[in-house]
Coordinates of C-alpha atoms and ligand atoms in Angstrom, one line a residue:
M1 CA 4.4 -6.1 12.3
T2 CA 2.6 -8.1 14.9
E3 CA -0.6 -10.2 14.9
G4 CA -3.8 -8.7 13.7
T5 CA -7.2 -10.3 14.3
H6 CA -6.3 -13.4 12.3
S7 CA -3.0 -12.6 10.8
S8 CA 0.1 -14.5 12.0
Q9 CA 3.8 -13.8 11.5
P10 CA 5.4 -16.0 8.8
A11 CA 8.7 -17.6 9.6
A12 CA 12.0 -16.0 8.6
G13 CA 12.8 -16.6 5.0
A14 CA 9.2 -16.8 4.0
R15 CA 7.9 -14.8 1.1
V16 CA 5.8 -11.6 1.3
L17 CA 4.3 -9.5 -1.4
S18 CA 2.5 -6.2 -1.6
G19 CA 1.7 -3.2 -3.8
M20 CA 0.3 0.3 -3.9
Q21 CA -1.5 1.9 -6.8
P22 CA 0.2 4.6 -8.7
S23 CA -2.8 6.8 -8.4
G24 CA -1.2 10.1 -7.4
D25 CA 1.9 12.2 -8.1
S26 CA 3.1 11.5 -4.7
L27 CA 2.5 9.0 -1.9
H28 CA 1.3 10.6 1.3
L29 CA 2.2 10.2 4.9
G30 CA -0.5 7.6 5.4
N31 CA 0.9 5.4 2.7
Y32 CA 4.4 5.9 4.1
L33 CA 3.6 5.2 7.8
G34 CA 0.8 2.8 7.3
A35 CA 2.4 0.7 4.6
L36 CA 5.9 1.5 3.2
I37 CA 7.9 1.6 6.4
H38 CA 6.4 -1.8 7.3
W39 CA 7.4 -3.2 3.9
V40 CA 10.9 -1.9 4.4
R41 CA 11.1 -3.8 7.7
T42 CA 9.9 -7.1 6.1
Q43 CA 13.0 -7.0 3.8
E44 CA 15.2 -7.9 6.8
T45 CA 13.6 -11.3 7.3
Y46 CA 11.6 -12.2 4.3
D47 CA 11.9 -12.8 0.6
A48 CA 10.0 -9.7 -0.4
F49 CA 8.2 -8.8 -3.6
F50 CA 6.9 -5.3 -4.1
F51 CA 5.1 -4.2 -7.2
I52 CA 3.3 -1.3 -8.8
P53 CA -0.3 -2.3 -9.7
D54 CA -0.6 -0.1 -12.8
M55 CA -3.3 -2.4 -14.3
H56 CA -5.4 -1.8 -11.1
A57 CA -4.9 1.9 -11.6
I58 CA -6.8 1.9 -15.0
T59 CA -10.0 0.6 -13.2
V60 CA -10.7 4.3 -13.1
P61 CA -9.9 6.6 -16.0
Q62 CA -6.2 7.7 -16.3
D63 CA -4.4 10.1 -18.5
P64 CA -1.7 8.0 -20.3
E65 CA 1.2 10.4 -20.0
E66 CA 0.3 11.1 -16.4
L67 CA 0.0 7.4 -15.6
R68 CA 3.5 6.7 -17.1
T69 CA 4.9 9.5 -14.9
R70 CA 3.1 8.2 -11.8
I71 CA 4.3 4.7 -12.2
R72 CA 7.9 6.0 -12.2
R73 CA 7.2 8.3 -9.4
T74 CA 5.8 5.5 -7.3
A75 CA 8.7 3.3 -8.0
A76 CA 11.1 6.1 -7.1
Q77 CA 9.3 6.6 -3.8
Y78 CA 9.4 2.9 -2.9
I79 CA 13.1 3.0 -3.3
A80 CA 13.6 6.3 -1.6
G81 CA 11.5 5.1 1.3
G82 CA 13.8 2.2 1.8
I83 CA 12.9 -0.7 -0.6
D84 CA 16.2 -2.0 -1.8
P85 CA 15.9 -3.4 -5.3
D86 CA 18.9 -5.6 -4.8
R87 CA 17.3 -7.3 -1.9
S88 CA 13.6 -7.2 -2.8
T89 CA 12.0 -8.0 -6.2
L90 CA 10.6 -4.6 -7.4
F91 CA 8.5 -4.6 -10.5
V92 CA 5.6 -3.2 -12.4
Q93 CA 2.5 -5.3 -12.8
S94 CA 1.9 -4.8 -16.5
H95 CA 5.5 -6.1 -17.2
V96 CA 4.4 -9.5 -16.0
P97 CA 1.6 -10.7 -18.3
E98 CA 0.9 -13.6 -16.0
H99 CA -1.1 -11.3 -13.7
A100 CA -3.8 -10.7 -16.4
Q101 CA -3.7 -14.4 -17.3
L102 CA -4.3 -15.7 -13.8
G103 CA -6.7 -12.8 -13.2
W104 CA -9.0 -14.3 -15.7
I105 CA -9.0 -17.6 -14.1
M106 CA -9.7 -16.0 -10.7
T107 CA -12.6 -14.1 -12.2
C108 CA -14.1 -17.4 -13.5
L109 CA -13.8 -18.8 -10.0
T110 CA -15.5 -16.0 -8.2
G111 CA -19.3 -15.8 -7.6
M112 CA -21.2 -12.6 -8.4
G113 CA -22.5 -12.5 -4.8
E114 CA -19.1 -12.6 -3.2
A115 CA -17.7 -10.0 -5.7
S116 CA -20.7 -7.7 -4.9
R117 CA -19.8 -7.8 -1.2
M118 CA -16.4 -6.2 -1.7
A119 CA -16.4 -2.9 0.3
Q120 CA -13.9 -1.1 -1.9
F121 CA -16.0 -1.8 -5.0
K122 CA -19.1 -0.6 -3.2
D123 CA -17.4 2.7 -2.1
K124 CA -15.7 3.5 -5.4
S125 CA -18.7 2.6 -7.6
A126 CA -21.0 4.6 -5.3
K127 CA -18.8 7.7 -5.9
Q128 CA -19.5 7.6 -9.7
G129 CA -22.8 5.8 -9.8
V130 CA -22.9 2.0 -10.1
D131 CA -24.1 2.1 -13.7
S132 CA -21.2 4.2 -14.9
A133 CA -18.5 2.3 -12.9
G134 CA -16.2 0.2 -15.1
V135 CA -16.5 -3.6 -14.9
G136 CA -12.7 -3.5 -14.1
L137 CA -13.6 -1.9 -10.7
F138 CA -15.8 -5.0 -10.1
T139 CA -13.2 -7.5 -11.0
Y140 CA -10.4 -5.6 -9.3
P141 CA -10.2 -8.0 -6.3
M142 CA -9.8 -11.0 -8.6
L143 CA -6.8 -9.4 -10.3
Q144 CA -5.5 -8.7 -6.9
A145 CA -5.9 -12.3 -5.9
A146 CA -3.9 -13.2 -9.0
D147 CA -1.2 -10.7 -8.1
I148 CA -0.8 -12.4 -4.8
L149 CA -1.2 -16.1 -5.6
L150 CA 1.2 -16.1 -8.6
Y151 CA 4.1 -15.6 -6.1
Q152 CA 3.0 -18.2 -3.5
P153 CA 3.6 -15.8 -0.7
H154 CA 3.2 -16.7 3.0
G155 CA 2.2 -13.1 4.0
V156 CA 0.7 -10.0 2.4
P157 CA 1.6 -6.8 4.4
V158 CA -1.4 -4.4 3.9
G159 CA -3.5 -2.0 5.8
E160 CA -6.7 -2.9 7.5
D161 CA -8.7 -1.6 4.5
Q162 CA -7.2 -4.4 2.3
K163 CA -8.1 -7.3 4.6
Q164 CA -11.3 -8.2 2.8
H165 CA -9.4 -8.5 -0.5
V166 CA -6.8 -10.8 1.1
E167 CA -9.7 -12.8 2.6
L168 CA -11.2 -13.3 -0.9
T169 CA -7.7 -14.3 -2.1
R170 CA -7.6 -17.0 0.6
N171 CA -11.0 -18.3 -0.4
L172 CA -10.1 -18.4 -4.1
A173 CA -6.9 -20.2 -3.3
Q174 CA -8.7 -22.8 -1.2
R175 CA -11.5 -23.2 -3.8
F176 CA -8.9 -23.7 -6.6
N177 CA -6.9 -26.2 -4.5
H178 CA -10.1 -28.1 -3.6
R179 CA -11.3 -28.3 -7.2
F180 CA -8.1 -28.9 -9.1
G181 CA -5.7 -30.2 -6.4
E182 CA -3.1 -28.5 -4.2
T183 CA -1.6 -25.6 -6.2
F184 CA -1.6 -22.3 -4.2
R185 CA -0.3 -21.4 -0.8
V186 CA -3.0 -19.8 1.2
P187 CA -1.5 -16.5 2.3
E188 CA -2.0 -14.6 5.6
P189 CA -2.8 -10.9 5.8
M190 CA 0.0 -9.1 7.8
I191 CA -1.8 -6.2 9.4
P192 CA 0.4 -4.0 11.6
A193 CA -1.0 -4.1 15.1
D194 CA 0.6 -0.7 15.7
G195 CA -1.0 0.1 12.3
A196 CA -0.5 3.8 12.2
R197 CA -3.8 4.9 10.7
I198 CA -3.1 8.5 9.7
Y199 CA -6.0 11.0 9.4
D200 CA -6.5 14.1 7.2
L201 CA -4.8 17.1 8.9
Q202 CA -7.7 19.4 8.0
N203 CA -10.4 16.8 8.7
P204 CA -9.2 14.4 11.3
G205 CA -12.5 12.4 11.0
A206 CA -11.4 11.1 7.6
K207 CA -8.3 9.0 6.7
M208 CA -5.5 10.8 4.9
S209 CA -6.2 9.9 1.2
K210 CA -5.1 10.8 -2.3
S211 CA -8.7 11.6 -3.1
A212 CA -9.1 14.0 -0.2
S213 CA -11.1 17.2 -0.8
S214 CA -8.5 19.6 0.4
P215 CA -4.8 19.2 -0.5
N216 CA -3.8 21.0 2.8
G217 CA -4.9 18.0 4.8
V218 CA -2.6 15.6 2.9
L219 CA 1.1 15.5 3.6
N220 CA 2.9 14.3 0.5
L221 CA 6.2 12.6 0.6
L222 CA 7.4 14.8 -2.3
D223 CA 6.2 18.1 -0.7
T224 CA 8.8 20.8 -0.1
D225 CA 10.1 21.5 3.4
K226 CA 8.0 24.6 3.5
Q227 CA 4.8 22.8 2.5
I228 CA 5.4 20.1 5.1
A229 CA 6.0 22.6 7.9
K230 CA 3.0 24.7 6.8
K231 CA 0.6 21.8 6.6
I232 CA 1.5 20.5 10.1
K233 CA 1.4 24.0 11.7
S234 CA -2.0 24.6 10.2
A235 CA -3.4 21.2 11.2
V236 CA -6.8 21.4 12.8
T237 CA -6.7 20.8 16.5
D238 CA -9.4 20.4 19.1
D239 CA -11.1 22.5 21.8
G240 CA -9.2 22.7 25.0
T241 CA -5.5 22.9 25.5
E242 CA -4.4 19.6 26.9
I243 CA -2.1 17.4 24.7
R244 CA -3.6 14.0 25.3
F245 CA -4.2 11.0 23.1
D246 CA -7.9 10.6 22.9
P247 CA -9.2 9.9 19.4
E248 CA -12.8 10.2 20.4
T249 CA -12.8 13.8 21.9
K250 CA -9.4 15.0 20.5
P251 CA -9.0 13.5 17.0
G252 CA -6.8 16.3 15.7
V253 CA -4.2 16.2 18.5
S254 CA -4.4 12.4 18.7
N255 CA -3.5 12.3 15.0
L256 CA -0.5 14.6 15.5
L257 CA 0.6 12.3 18.4
T258 CA 0.3 9.2 16.2
I259 CA 2.4 10.9 13.5
Y260 CA 5.0 12.0 16.1
S261 CA 5.2 8.5 17.5
A262 CA 5.5 6.8 14.1
L263 CA 8.2 9.2 12.9
T264 CA 10.3 9.0 16.0
G265 CA 9.6 5.4 17.2
R266 CA 8.8 6.8 20.6
P267 CA 5.6 5.6 22.5
V268 CA 2.7 8.0 22.5
A269 CA 2.6 8.0 26.4
E270 CA 6.2 9.3 26.5
I271 CA 5.4 12.1 24.1
E272 CA 2.2 13.1 26.1
A273 CA 4.3 13.2 29.3
E274 CA 6.9 15.5 27.6
Y275 CA 4.3 17.9 26.4
Q276 CA 2.3 18.0 29.7
G277 CA 1.4 21.6 30.4
R278 CA 2.6 22.9 27.0
M279 CA 0.4 24.2 24.2
Y280 CA -0.7 22.7 20.9
G281 CA 1.6 25.2 19.1
H282 CA 4.7 23.7 20.7
L283 CA 3.8 20.2 19.6
K284 CA 3.1 21.4 16.1
V285 CA 6.4 23.4 15.7
D286 CA 8.4 20.4 17.0
L287 CA 6.5 17.9 14.8
A288 CA 7.0 20.1 11.8
D289 CA 10.8 20.0 12.3
I290 CA 10.7 16.3 12.8
A291 CA 8.7 15.6 9.7
V292 CA 10.8 18.0 7.6
E293 CA 14.1 16.3 8.7
R294 CA 12.7 12.8 8.2
L295 CA 11.1 13.4 4.8
R296 CA 13.8 15.5 3.2
P297 CA 16.2 12.6 2.4
V298 CA 13.3 10.6 1.1
R299 CA 12.2 13.4 -1.3
D300 CA 15.8 14.1 -2.3
R301 CA 16.5 10.5 -3.1
A302 CA 13.3 10.1 -5.1
E303 CA 14.1 13.2 -7.1
Q304 CA 17.6 12.0 -7.8
L305 CA 16.1 8.7 -9.1
L306 CA 13.6 10.5 -11.2
D307 CA 16.4 12.6 -12.8
D308 CA 17.5 9.4 -14.5
P309 CA 14.4 7.6 -15.8
A310 CA 16.4 5.2 -18.0
E311 CA 18.3 3.9 -15.0
L312 CA 15.0 3.5 -13.1
D313 CA 13.4 1.7 -16.0
A314 CA 16.4 -0.6 -16.2
L315 CA 15.9 -1.4 -12.5
L316 CA 12.3 -2.2 -13.1
S317 CA 12.9 -4.5 -16.0
K318 CA 15.4 -6.4 -14.0
G319 CA 12.8 -6.8 -11.3
A320 CA 10.2 -7.9 -13.9
A321 CA 12.5 -10.6 -15.2
K322 CA 13.0 -12.0 -11.6
A323 CA 9.2 -11.8 -11.0
R324 CA 8.4 -13.6 -14.2
Q325 CA 10.4 -16.6 -13.3
V326 CA 8.2 -17.2 -10.3
A327 CA 4.9 -16.1 -12.0
S328 CA 5.4 -18.2 -15.1
A329 CA 6.0 -21.4 -13.1
T330 CA 2.8 -20.9 -11.1
L331 CA 0.8 -20.1 -14.2
A332 CA 2.1 -23.1 -16.1
E333 CA 0.9 -25.4 -13.3
V334 CA -2.5 -23.6 -13.2
Y335 CA -3.0 -23.9 -16.9
E336 CA -2.3 -27.6 -16.8
K337 CA -4.6 -28.2 -13.8
V338 CA -7.6 -26.4 -15.3
G339 CA -7.3 -28.5 -18.5
F340 CA -5.7 -26.2 -21.1
L341 CA -3.7 -27.9 -23.8
P342 CA 0.1 -27.2 -23.8
A343 CA 1.0 -24.5 -26.4
H344 CA 3.8 -26.6 -27.9
Ligands
ATP401 P1 -7.2 6.3 -2.6 O1 -7.4 7.7 -2.0 O2 -7.0 6.4 -4.0 O3 -8.1 5.2 -2.1 P2 -5.1 5.9 -0.6 O4 -4.3 7.1 -0.5 O5 -6.2 5.7 0.4 O6 -5.7 5.9 -2.1 P3 -4.2 3.2 -1.2 O7 -3.5 3.2 -2.5 O8 -5.6 2.7 -1.1 O9 -4.1 4.7 -0.6 O10 -3.4 2.5 -0.1 C1 -2.0 2.1 -0.3 C2 -1.6 1.6 1.1 O11 -1.5 2.6 2.0 C3 -2.5 0.5 1.7 O12 -1.8 -0.5 2.3 C4 -3.3 1.3 2.8 O13 -3.6 0.5 3.9 C5 -2.2 2.4 3.2 N1 -2.9 3.6 3.6 C6 -3.6 4.4 2.8 N2 -4.0 5.5 3.5 C7 -3.6 5.3 4.8 C8 -3.8 6.1 6.0 N3 -4.4 7.3 6.0 N4 -3.2 5.7 7.1 C9 -2.5 4.5 7.1 N5 -2.4 3.7 6.0 C10 -2.9 4.1 4.9
LTN402 N1 -5.7 -3.0 -3.7 C1 -4.4 -2.5 -3.1 C2 -3.3 -2.5 -4.1 C3 -3.0 -3.9 -4.6 C4 -2.3 -4.9 -3.8 C5 -2.2 -6.1 -4.6 C6 -1.9 -5.0 -2.4 C7 -3.2 -4.5 -5.8 N2 -2.8 -5.8 -5.8 C8 -1.7 -7.3 -4.1 C9 -1.3 -6.2 -2.0 C10 -1.3 -7.3 -2.8 C11 -4.6 -1.1 -2.6 O1 -5.5 -0.4 -3.0 N3 -3.8 -0.6 -1.7

C-alpha cells in the first residue's frame, strides 16, 4: 500500500481500521484483490481493526435471516482470506453500540449540503428514486465517520470509491476538535497505488460489483472450481489477438492481465512478454488454473469456519469486547465534551 493522491503511510505500530458491507452471499474477486489482501498485509505492521458494517447494510432493505447468514459468511471470508483474529480485532458493528451513539453526534455535526454531495448516496438513491430512498442511506457517511473516529486510527485502508467518505470523516473530526477541543485523531485514507481495480468479466466497462446485472461477470470467492474456471474462460475479450495491457482499447484483456498480476504478484509487463505471440485462449486457460488454485484454500477454509457457527460467533464476541474497550473510552470523552451529564 503506497501513497495515493493525498494519503500517506502511517508509521509501524499505528492503528488502521476498515470494513466491508455484508451485502452478498460471497465477496467477489474485486473485494478480495482491491481490499482484503491489502488489509491482510496491514496486519504485519499495524494494530488493525476490521469489522462487518451490518448496520450500514440495513440502509437498503434486507431479509433478516439472509442478513444473519451474510454477516457470518463475511466474517468467515475475512478470516479465510487471511485476517488473523488473534492479531487483528475482528468484530461486528452492531455488537458495539457506541457506533450508533457516536453516529448521532456526527449526524448533528454534518451540514445538509455536504451530506447531499456524497457520490455513493447520489448513486444509490438515484437507483431507487430519491423520494423512496431511506434516510439511513443519506446518513450512511456519518455512521461511517463514527465507525472510524471511535477507534482513533491513523489510517483507513479503502478503495478509491471510499475516499470521499474518509474525506468527510476528516472534516468532521477537525470540526469537532475545533468546536469542543482536541478529541479525535484525523485519519488518512490508505488507497493502494497498485489499487487493483477489477472489472466485470462480461462487461469490462463496469467494475466488478455485487449488484452486477449478470452473475457470470462476477467471480465469487465462494464459487466452485468449475464456476471459477468457466467464468474466466468465458470472459469477454476484445477485437484483435494481441495480449497487451491497454485499458482504453483492450479493456477485457487488460482486466485479465490485472487479475493475473494481482494473483501472482508478477508485474503486468512480465506477463505480457510471456504471452507475446500467443492467443487469448492460452491466457484464459492459465489464468483459470491460477485462480482456481489460489481461491480453493480460501473457499475451503471459509466453509470449514461456517460449519461451526458457534465457534465463529464466539470469535466475534471476543473481538467485540476488545473493540468496546477502545470505543467506550472515546465515546465517554465525546459525551463529556458535548455537554451531556454523566449517567452516574
Ligand atoms: P456494491 O455492489 O453493493 O456497491 P461492491 O461489490 O462494489 O458492493 P463494496 O462493499 O462497496 O463492494 O466494497 C468493499 C470494498 O471492496 C471497498 O474497499 C471497495 O473499494 C472494494 N472493491 C469493491 N469492488 C471492487 C472492484 N471491482 N475492484 C477493486 N476493489 C473493489
Ligand atoms: N462504506 C464502506 C464500508 C464501511 C467502512 C466503514 C469502510 C462502513 N464503515 C469504516 C471503512 C471504514 C463500503 O461500502 N465499502
